[in-house]
Coordinates of C-alpha atoms in Angstrom, one line a residue:
X1 CA 244.4 55.2 -126.1
X2 CA 240.6 54.6 -126.3
X3 CA 238.1 56.7 -128.1
X4 CA 237.0 58.2 -124.8
X5 CA 240.5 59.5 -123.9
X6 CA 241.9 62.7 -125.3
X7 CA 245.5 63.6 -126.2
X8 CA 247.8 66.1 -124.5
X9 CA 250.2 67.4 -127.0
X10 CA 252.8 68.1 -124.3
X11 CA 253.2 64.4 -123.5
X12 CA 254.1 63.6 -127.1
X13 CA 257.4 65.3 -126.6
X14 CA 258.2 62.8 -123.8
X15 CA 256.9 59.7 -125.5
X16 CA 260.4 58.7 -126.6
X17 CA 261.9 58.4 -123.1
X18 CA 262.9 54.8 -122.3
X19 CA 261.2 53.3 -119.3
X20 CA 263.8 51.8 -117.0
X21 CA 261.5 49.2 -115.6
X22 CA 261.1 45.7 -116.9
X23 CA 258.4 45.8 -119.6
X24 CA 256.6 42.7 -118.2
X25 CA 256.2 44.2 -114.8
X26 CA 254.9 47.7 -115.7
X27 CA 251.5 48.3 -114.3
X28 CA 251.7 52.1 -114.7
X29 CA 252.9 53.2 -118.1
X30 CA 255.4 56.1 -118.2
X31 CA 253.0 58.5 -120.0
X32 CA 250.5 57.9 -117.2
X33 CA 253.1 58.6 -114.5
X34 CA 254.2 61.7 -116.3
X35 CA 250.7 63.1 -116.6
X36 CA 250.0 62.3 -112.9
X37 CA 253.1 64.0 -111.6
X38 CA 252.7 67.0 -113.9
X39 CA 249.1 67.5 -112.9
X40 CA 250.0 67.1 -109.2
X41 CA 252.8 69.7 -109.6
X42 CA 250.6 72.2 -111.3
X43 CA 247.8 71.7 -108.7
X44 CA 250.1 72.4 -105.7
X45 CA 250.9 68.8 -104.6
X46 CA 254.2 68.9 -102.7
X47 CA 256.0 65.5 -102.7
X48 CA 255.1 62.1 -104.1
X49 CA 252.8 61.3 -101.1
X50 CA 250.6 64.2 -102.0
X51 CA 250.9 63.6 -105.8
X52 CA 249.7 60.0 -105.3
X53 CA 246.9 61.1 -103.1
X54 CA 245.9 63.8 -105.6
X55 CA 245.8 61.1 -108.3
X56 CA 243.6 58.8 -106.3
X57 CA 241.1 61.7 -105.7
X58 CA 241.2 62.8 -109.4
X59 CA 241.4 59.5 -111.2
X60 CA 238.3 60.2 -113.3
X61 CA 240.0 63.4 -114.5
X62 CA 243.2 61.6 -115.4
X63 CA 241.2 59.0 -117.3
X64 CA 240.0 61.7 -119.7
X65 CA 243.5 61.5 -121.2
X66 CA 244.9 58.0 -120.5
X67 CA 243.4 54.7 -119.4
X68 CA 245.0 54.4 -115.9
X69 CA 243.7 50.8 -115.9
X70 CA 245.4 50.0 -112.6
X71 CA 244.8 53.3 -111.0
X72 CA 247.8 55.4 -109.9
X73 CA 251.1 54.2 -108.4
X74 CA 252.1 54.5 -104.8
X75 CA 254.4 57.3 -103.7
X76 CA 257.2 54.7 -103.3
X77 CA 256.8 53.6 -106.8
X78 CA 256.9 57.2 -108.1
X79 CA 260.1 57.8 -106.1
X80 CA 261.8 54.8 -107.5
X81 CA 260.9 55.5 -111.1
X82 CA 262.0 59.2 -111.0
X83 CA 265.3 58.2 -109.5
X84 CA 265.9 55.7 -112.3
X85 CA 264.7 57.9 -115.3
X86 CA 267.2 58.9 -117.9
X87 CA 267.6 62.6 -117.1
X88 CA 269.4 63.3 -120.4
X89 CA 266.5 62.0 -122.4
X90 CA 264.1 64.0 -120.2
X91 CA 266.2 67.1 -120.7
X92 CA 266.2 66.7 -124.5
X93 CA 262.4 66.2 -124.6
X94 CA 261.9 69.3 -122.3
X95 CA 264.1 71.4 -124.6
X96 CA 262.2 70.3 -127.7
X97 CA 258.9 71.2 -126.0
X98 CA 260.1 74.6 -124.7
X99 CA 261.5 75.5 -128.1
X100 CA 258.0 74.9 -129.5
X101 CA 256.5 77.4 -127.0
X102 CA 259.2 79.9 -127.8
X103 CA 258.7 79.6 -131.5
X104 CA 254.9 79.7 -131.3
X105 CA 255.1 82.9 -129.3
X106 CA 252.6 81.6 -126.7
X107 CA 254.2 83.2 -123.7
X108 CA 253.1 86.7 -122.8
X109 CA 255.7 89.4 -123.4
X110 CA 257.4 90.9 -120.4
X111 CA 257.7 94.7 -119.8
X112 CA 261.0 94.9 -121.7
X113 CA 259.7 92.9 -124.7
X114 CA 259.6 94.4 -128.2
X115 CA 261.5 94.1 -131.5
X116 CA 262.8 97.7 -131.2
X117 CA 264.6 96.8 -128.0
X118 CA 267.2 94.5 -129.6
X119 CA 268.0 90.8 -129.2
X120 CA 266.2 88.3 -127.1
X121 CA 268.0 87.9 -123.7
X122 CA 268.6 84.4 -122.4
X123 CA 269.9 84.2 -118.9
X124 CA 271.8 81.1 -117.8
X125 CA 272.1 80.3 -114.1
X126 CA 272.1 77.3 -111.7
X127 CA 270.0 76.4 -108.7
X128 CA 270.2 73.5 -106.2
X129 CA 267.1 71.8 -104.8
X130 CA 268.8 71.6 -101.4
X131 CA 266.8 68.8 -99.8
X132 CA 266.7 66.5 -102.8
X133 CA 269.9 64.7 -101.9
X134 CA 270.3 61.6 -99.7
X135 CA 273.5 61.3 -97.9
X136 CA 272.7 57.8 -96.7
X137 CA 272.5 56.7 -100.3
X138 CA 275.4 58.8 -101.5
X139 CA 273.1 60.9 -103.7
X140 CA 273.9 64.6 -104.1
X141 CA 271.2 67.2 -104.2
X142 CA 269.8 67.9 -107.6
X143 CA 271.5 71.0 -109.2
X144 CA 270.1 72.3 -112.5
X145 CA 271.6 74.9 -114.8
X146 CA 268.7 76.6 -116.6
X147 CA 268.4 78.8 -119.6
X148 CA 265.8 81.4 -119.0
X149 CA 264.2 83.5 -121.8
X150 CA 264.1 86.7 -119.6
X151 CA 261.4 88.6 -121.5
X152 CA 259.2 85.7 -122.6
X153 CA 259.7 84.3 -119.0
X154 CA 260.1 80.7 -120.2
X155 CA 262.6 78.0 -119.1
X156 CA 264.1 77.0 -122.5
X157 CA 266.3 74.2 -121.2
X158 CA 268.1 72.7 -118.3
X159 CA 271.1 70.5 -117.6
X160 CA 271.6 68.5 -114.4
X161 CA 275.1 68.7 -112.7
X162 CA 276.6 67.2 -109.6
X163 CA 277.2 70.5 -107.9
X164 CA 277.7 74.2 -108.6
X165 CA 281.4 73.7 -109.1
X166 CA 280.6 71.8 -112.3
X167 CA 278.5 74.6 -113.9
X168 CA 281.5 75.6 -116.1
X169 CA 281.3 72.1 -117.7
X170 CA 277.5 72.0 -117.8
X171 CA 276.9 75.4 -119.4
X172 CA 278.4 74.7 -122.8
X173 CA 276.5 71.4 -123.0
X174 CA 273.3 73.2 -122.3
X175 CA 274.0 76.0 -124.8
X176 CA 274.9 73.5 -127.5
X177 CA 271.3 72.0 -127.3
X178 CA 269.5 75.3 -127.7
X179 CA 268.5 77.4 -130.7
X180 CA 270.2 80.7 -129.9
X181 CA 270.8 82.4 -133.2
X182 CA 270.6 86.2 -132.6
X183 CA 270.1 85.9 -128.8
X184 CA 272.1 87.7 -126.2
X185 CA 273.4 85.2 -123.5
X186 CA 274.0 86.5 -120.0
X187 CA 275.7 84.4 -117.3
X188 CA 277.0 85.1 -113.8
X189 CA 280.7 85.5 -113.2
X190 CA 281.4 81.8 -113.0
X191 CA 280.5 81.6 -116.7
X192 CA 283.0 84.2 -117.7
X193 CA 285.2 81.7 -119.4
X194 CA 286.8 81.9 -122.9
X195 CA 285.5 78.4 -123.8
X196 CA 281.9 79.5 -123.0
X197 CA 282.3 82.7 -125.0
X198 CA 283.5 80.6 -128.0
X199 CA 280.5 78.3 -127.6
X200 CA 278.1 81.2 -127.6
X201 CA 279.6 82.8 -130.6
X202 CA 279.6 79.4 -132.4
X203 CA 275.8 79.2 -131.8
X204 CA 275.3 82.5 -133.6
X205 CA 274.6 84.3 -130.4
X206 CA 276.3 87.1 -128.4
X207 CA 277.4 87.3 -124.8
X208 CA 277.4 89.8 -121.9
X209 CA 279.6 88.4 -119.2
X210 CA 280.4 90.0 -115.8
X211 CA 284.1 90.1 -115.0
X212 CA 285.1 89.3 -111.4
X213 CA 288.0 87.7 -109.5
X214 CA 288.0 84.5 -111.5
X215 CA 289.5 86.6 -114.4
X216 CA 292.0 88.7 -112.3
X217 CA 294.1 90.1 -115.2
X218 CA 291.1 91.1 -117.3
X219 CA 289.4 92.6 -114.2
X220 CA 292.5 94.6 -113.4
X221 CA 292.7 96.0 -116.9
X222 CA 289.1 97.0 -116.9
X223 CA 289.2 98.6 -113.5
X224 CA 292.3 100.7 -114.5
X225 CA 290.7 101.7 -117.8
X226 CA 287.5 102.9 -116.3
X227 CA 289.2 104.7 -113.4
X228 CA 291.4 106.6 -115.8
X229 CA 288.7 107.5 -118.3
X230 CA 286.2 108.6 -115.7
X231 CA 288.9 110.8 -114.2
X232 CA 289.4 112.6 -117.5
X233 CA 285.8 112.5 -118.6
X234 CA 286.4 109.8 -121.2
X235 CA 288.5 112.2 -123.2
X236 CA 290.4 109.4 -124.9
X237 CA 287.5 107.3 -126.1
X238 CA 283.8 107.5 -126.8
X239 CA 281.6 106.2 -124.0
X240 CA 277.8 105.8 -124.3
X241 CA 276.1 106.6 -121.0
X242 CA 272.7 105.7 -119.6
X243 CA 271.1 106.2 -116.2
X244 CA 268.1 104.7 -114.5
X245 CA 266.4 105.5 -111.2
X246 CA 264.2 103.3 -109.0
X247 CA 262.5 104.7 -105.9
X248 CA 260.1 102.4 -104.1
X249 CA 259.6 100.9 -100.6
X250 CA 261.9 103.4 -99.1
X251 CA 264.8 102.3 -101.3
X252 CA 266.4 104.7 -103.9
X253 CA 268.6 103.0 -106.5
X254 CA 270.5 104.9 -109.2
X255 CA 272.2 102.8 -111.8
X256 CA 274.8 104.5 -114.1
X257 CA 275.9 102.6 -117.2
X258 CA 278.9 103.2 -119.4
X259 CA 279.5 101.2 -122.6
X260 CA 282.7 101.6 -124.6
X261 CA 283.4 100.1 -128.1
X262 CA 287.1 101.0 -128.3
X263 CA 288.5 97.6 -127.2
X264 CA 291.3 96.9 -129.7
X265 CA 293.9 97.4 -127.0
X266 CA 292.0 94.9 -124.7
X267 CA 291.5 92.3 -127.5
X268 CA 295.3 92.3 -128.1
X269 CA 295.9 91.4 -124.4
X270 CA 293.0 89.0 -123.9
X271 CA 291.8 86.5 -126.4
X272 CA 288.0 86.6 -126.1
X273 CA 286.0 85.4 -129.1
X274 CA 284.3 88.3 -130.8
X275 CA 285.0 90.9 -128.1
X276 CA 283.4 94.2 -129.2
X277 CA 282.7 96.3 -126.1
X278 CA 283.2 96.7 -122.4
X279 CA 280.8 98.0 -119.8
X280 CA 280.6 99.4 -116.3
X281 CA 277.5 99.6 -114.1
X282 CA 277.6 101.6 -110.9
X283 CA 274.7 101.0 -108.5
X284 CA 274.1 103.6 -105.8
X285 CA 271.6 102.4 -103.3
X286 CA 270.2 104.6 -100.5
X287 CA 268.1 103.0 -97.8
X288 CA 267.4 104.0 -94.2
X289 CA 269.8 107.0 -94.5
X290 CA 272.7 104.8 -95.6
X291 CA 274.2 104.8 -99.1
X292 CA 276.1 101.9 -100.7
X293 CA 277.9 102.0 -104.0
X294 CA 278.9 99.0 -106.0
X295 CA 280.6 98.6 -109.4
X296 CA 280.1 95.8 -112.0
X297 CA 282.4 95.2 -115.0
X298 CA 281.3 93.5 -118.2
X299 CA 282.6 92.3 -121.6
X300 CA 280.4 91.8 -124.6
X301 CA 280.5 90.6 -128.2
X302 CA 277.9 93.3 -129.2
X303 CA 278.8 96.8 -130.1
X304 CA 278.7 99.5 -127.4
X305 CA 275.2 100.2 -126.3
X306 CA 274.6 101.6 -122.8
X307 CA 270.8 101.1 -123.0
X308 CA 271.1 97.4 -123.9
X309 CA 273.7 97.0 -121.2
X310 CA 271.2 98.2 -118.7
X311 CA 268.4 96.1 -120.0
X312 CA 270.4 92.9 -120.3
X313 CA 272.1 93.2 -116.8
X314 CA 268.7 93.9 -115.2
X315 CA 267.1 91.0 -117.1
X316 CA 269.8 88.7 -115.8
X317 CA 269.4 89.9 -112.2
X318 CA 265.7 89.2 -112.7
X319 CA 266.3 85.5 -112.9
X320 CA 266.5 85.4 -109.2
X321 CA 263.0 86.7 -108.6
X322 CA 261.3 85.5 -111.8
X323 CA 262.6 81.9 -111.7
X324 CA 264.5 81.0 -108.6
X325 CA 262.3 82.9 -106.2
X326 CA 259.1 81.5 -107.8
X327 CA 260.5 78.0 -107.6
X328 CA 261.2 78.4 -103.9
X329 CA 258.1 80.4 -102.8
X330 CA 255.4 78.9 -105.2
X331 CA 256.8 75.4 -105.6
X332 CA 258.7 75.1 -102.3
X333 CA 261.7 73.9 -104.3
X334 CA 264.3 74.3 -101.5
X335 CA 262.2 72.2 -99.1
X336 CA 261.4 69.5 -101.7
X337 CA 263.1 66.2 -101.3
X338 CA 262.1 65.0 -104.8
X339 CA 264.3 65.0 -107.8
X340 CA 261.6 66.4 -110.0
X341 CA 263.1 69.7 -111.0
X342 CA 262.5 68.9 -114.7
X343 CA 258.8 68.4 -114.1
X344 CA 258.7 71.5 -111.9
X345 CA 260.0 73.6 -114.8
X346 CA 257.4 72.2 -117.1
X347 CA 254.7 73.1 -114.6
X348 CA 256.2 76.6 -114.2
X349 CA 256.1 77.2 -118.0
X350 CA 252.5 76.0 -118.2
X351 CA 251.4 78.2 -115.3
X352 CA 253.2 81.2 -116.7
X353 CA 251.4 80.8 -120.0
X354 CA 248.0 80.5 -118.1
X355 CA 248.9 83.5 -115.9
X356 CA 249.6 85.6 -119.0
X357 CA 246.2 84.6 -120.5
X358 CA 244.1 85.3 -117.5
X359 CA 246.2 88.0 -115.7
X360 CA 246.2 86.4 -112.3
X361 CA 249.3 86.0 -110.1
X362 CA 251.2 82.7 -110.4
X363 CA 250.1 81.7 -107.0
X364 CA 246.4 82.3 -107.8
X365 CA 246.8 80.5 -111.1
X366 CA 248.2 77.4 -109.4
X367 CA 245.4 77.5 -106.9
X368 CA 242.8 77.8 -109.6
X369 CA 244.2 74.7 -111.2
X370 CA 243.9 72.9 -107.9
X371 CA 240.3 74.1 -107.3
X372 CA 238.9 73.2 -110.7
X373 CA 240.0 70.3 -113.0
X374 CA 238.4 72.0 -116.0
X375 CA 240.7 74.9 -115.5
X376 CA 243.6 72.4 -114.9
X377 CA 242.9 70.9 -118.3
X378 CA 243.3 74.3 -120.0
X379 CA 246.6 74.7 -118.2
X380 CA 248.1 71.4 -119.3
X381 CA 246.8 71.8 -122.8
X382 CA 248.2 75.2 -123.0
X383 CA 245.1 77.0 -124.4
X384 CA 242.3 79.2 -122.9

């Protein structure tokens, strides 16, 4: 790096990734490629063709940070390199960087944030970039399981898997790599597994897991318990109750929450690590004159707390519109043929930090980065 170039702290976390190319034939060093692709993603470039073209048009900006002695690589070269990268090393570097953001408290708090509200909620869920596969080459679409700090709105880590059926194996690997002490982990019903619960407890964290058909005996016991107790007004146990109401856009939703800590009888029948409470959420939704009622059952390693049950369940449901929806609508993830999900999550974290500082929408923040390279620099540096 010359005296004229400036460092980007983010890139230091990825400096240890091995370059899969032959050293003697590398015209475009990996840090340069990483900076190019990241800046392209942040600035709205969709696909390596657009990223390469963006780099050609903004070469002077890129040279503020790294030499780019041979300019920028072609889109074909970018495709080949990203297909060959060691995704495990990339994952580890991403997690280290995301943990630094989490520890520094740089992300803006969400509406539920606050020490008085209890533990940090980390939602774990998977998403497939549907068009990133290539049947002709026998390559499956990229599927990432992500850990999402719901209130800080940060992607904390990610693990690539071959398909959604493998999430049960991937989730413990991802959890083992994260600092989770004191956090509350929420996962969808696929993650309601005894081994995953043990992993969570072993990390010093707690769990809130929905119980569905993949745990038939447990579900049957919970359904029978809540049916009997609701019929007798919970005369046989102490139930904490909480209700919330949302009324907007012609849709009225009432959510009723029951949390019960008397679970000794259940612990004897089902061996779940640290089981301390069970919960029921009933959602009554009225729209266009029609009413639909659904029930959701939960087990948790935390003591009974109906308010926390409501907060954690809603935070987990929020991963769909605060992470997955944003990836699809803002980053066009489902239409993207590239296997750059890791970089897309870096860009998302950076843009969310910038959005929090300047109070614009994520879409506008990304456009601002595309319109002005001086603003783009503040985004990739992570400061005002």
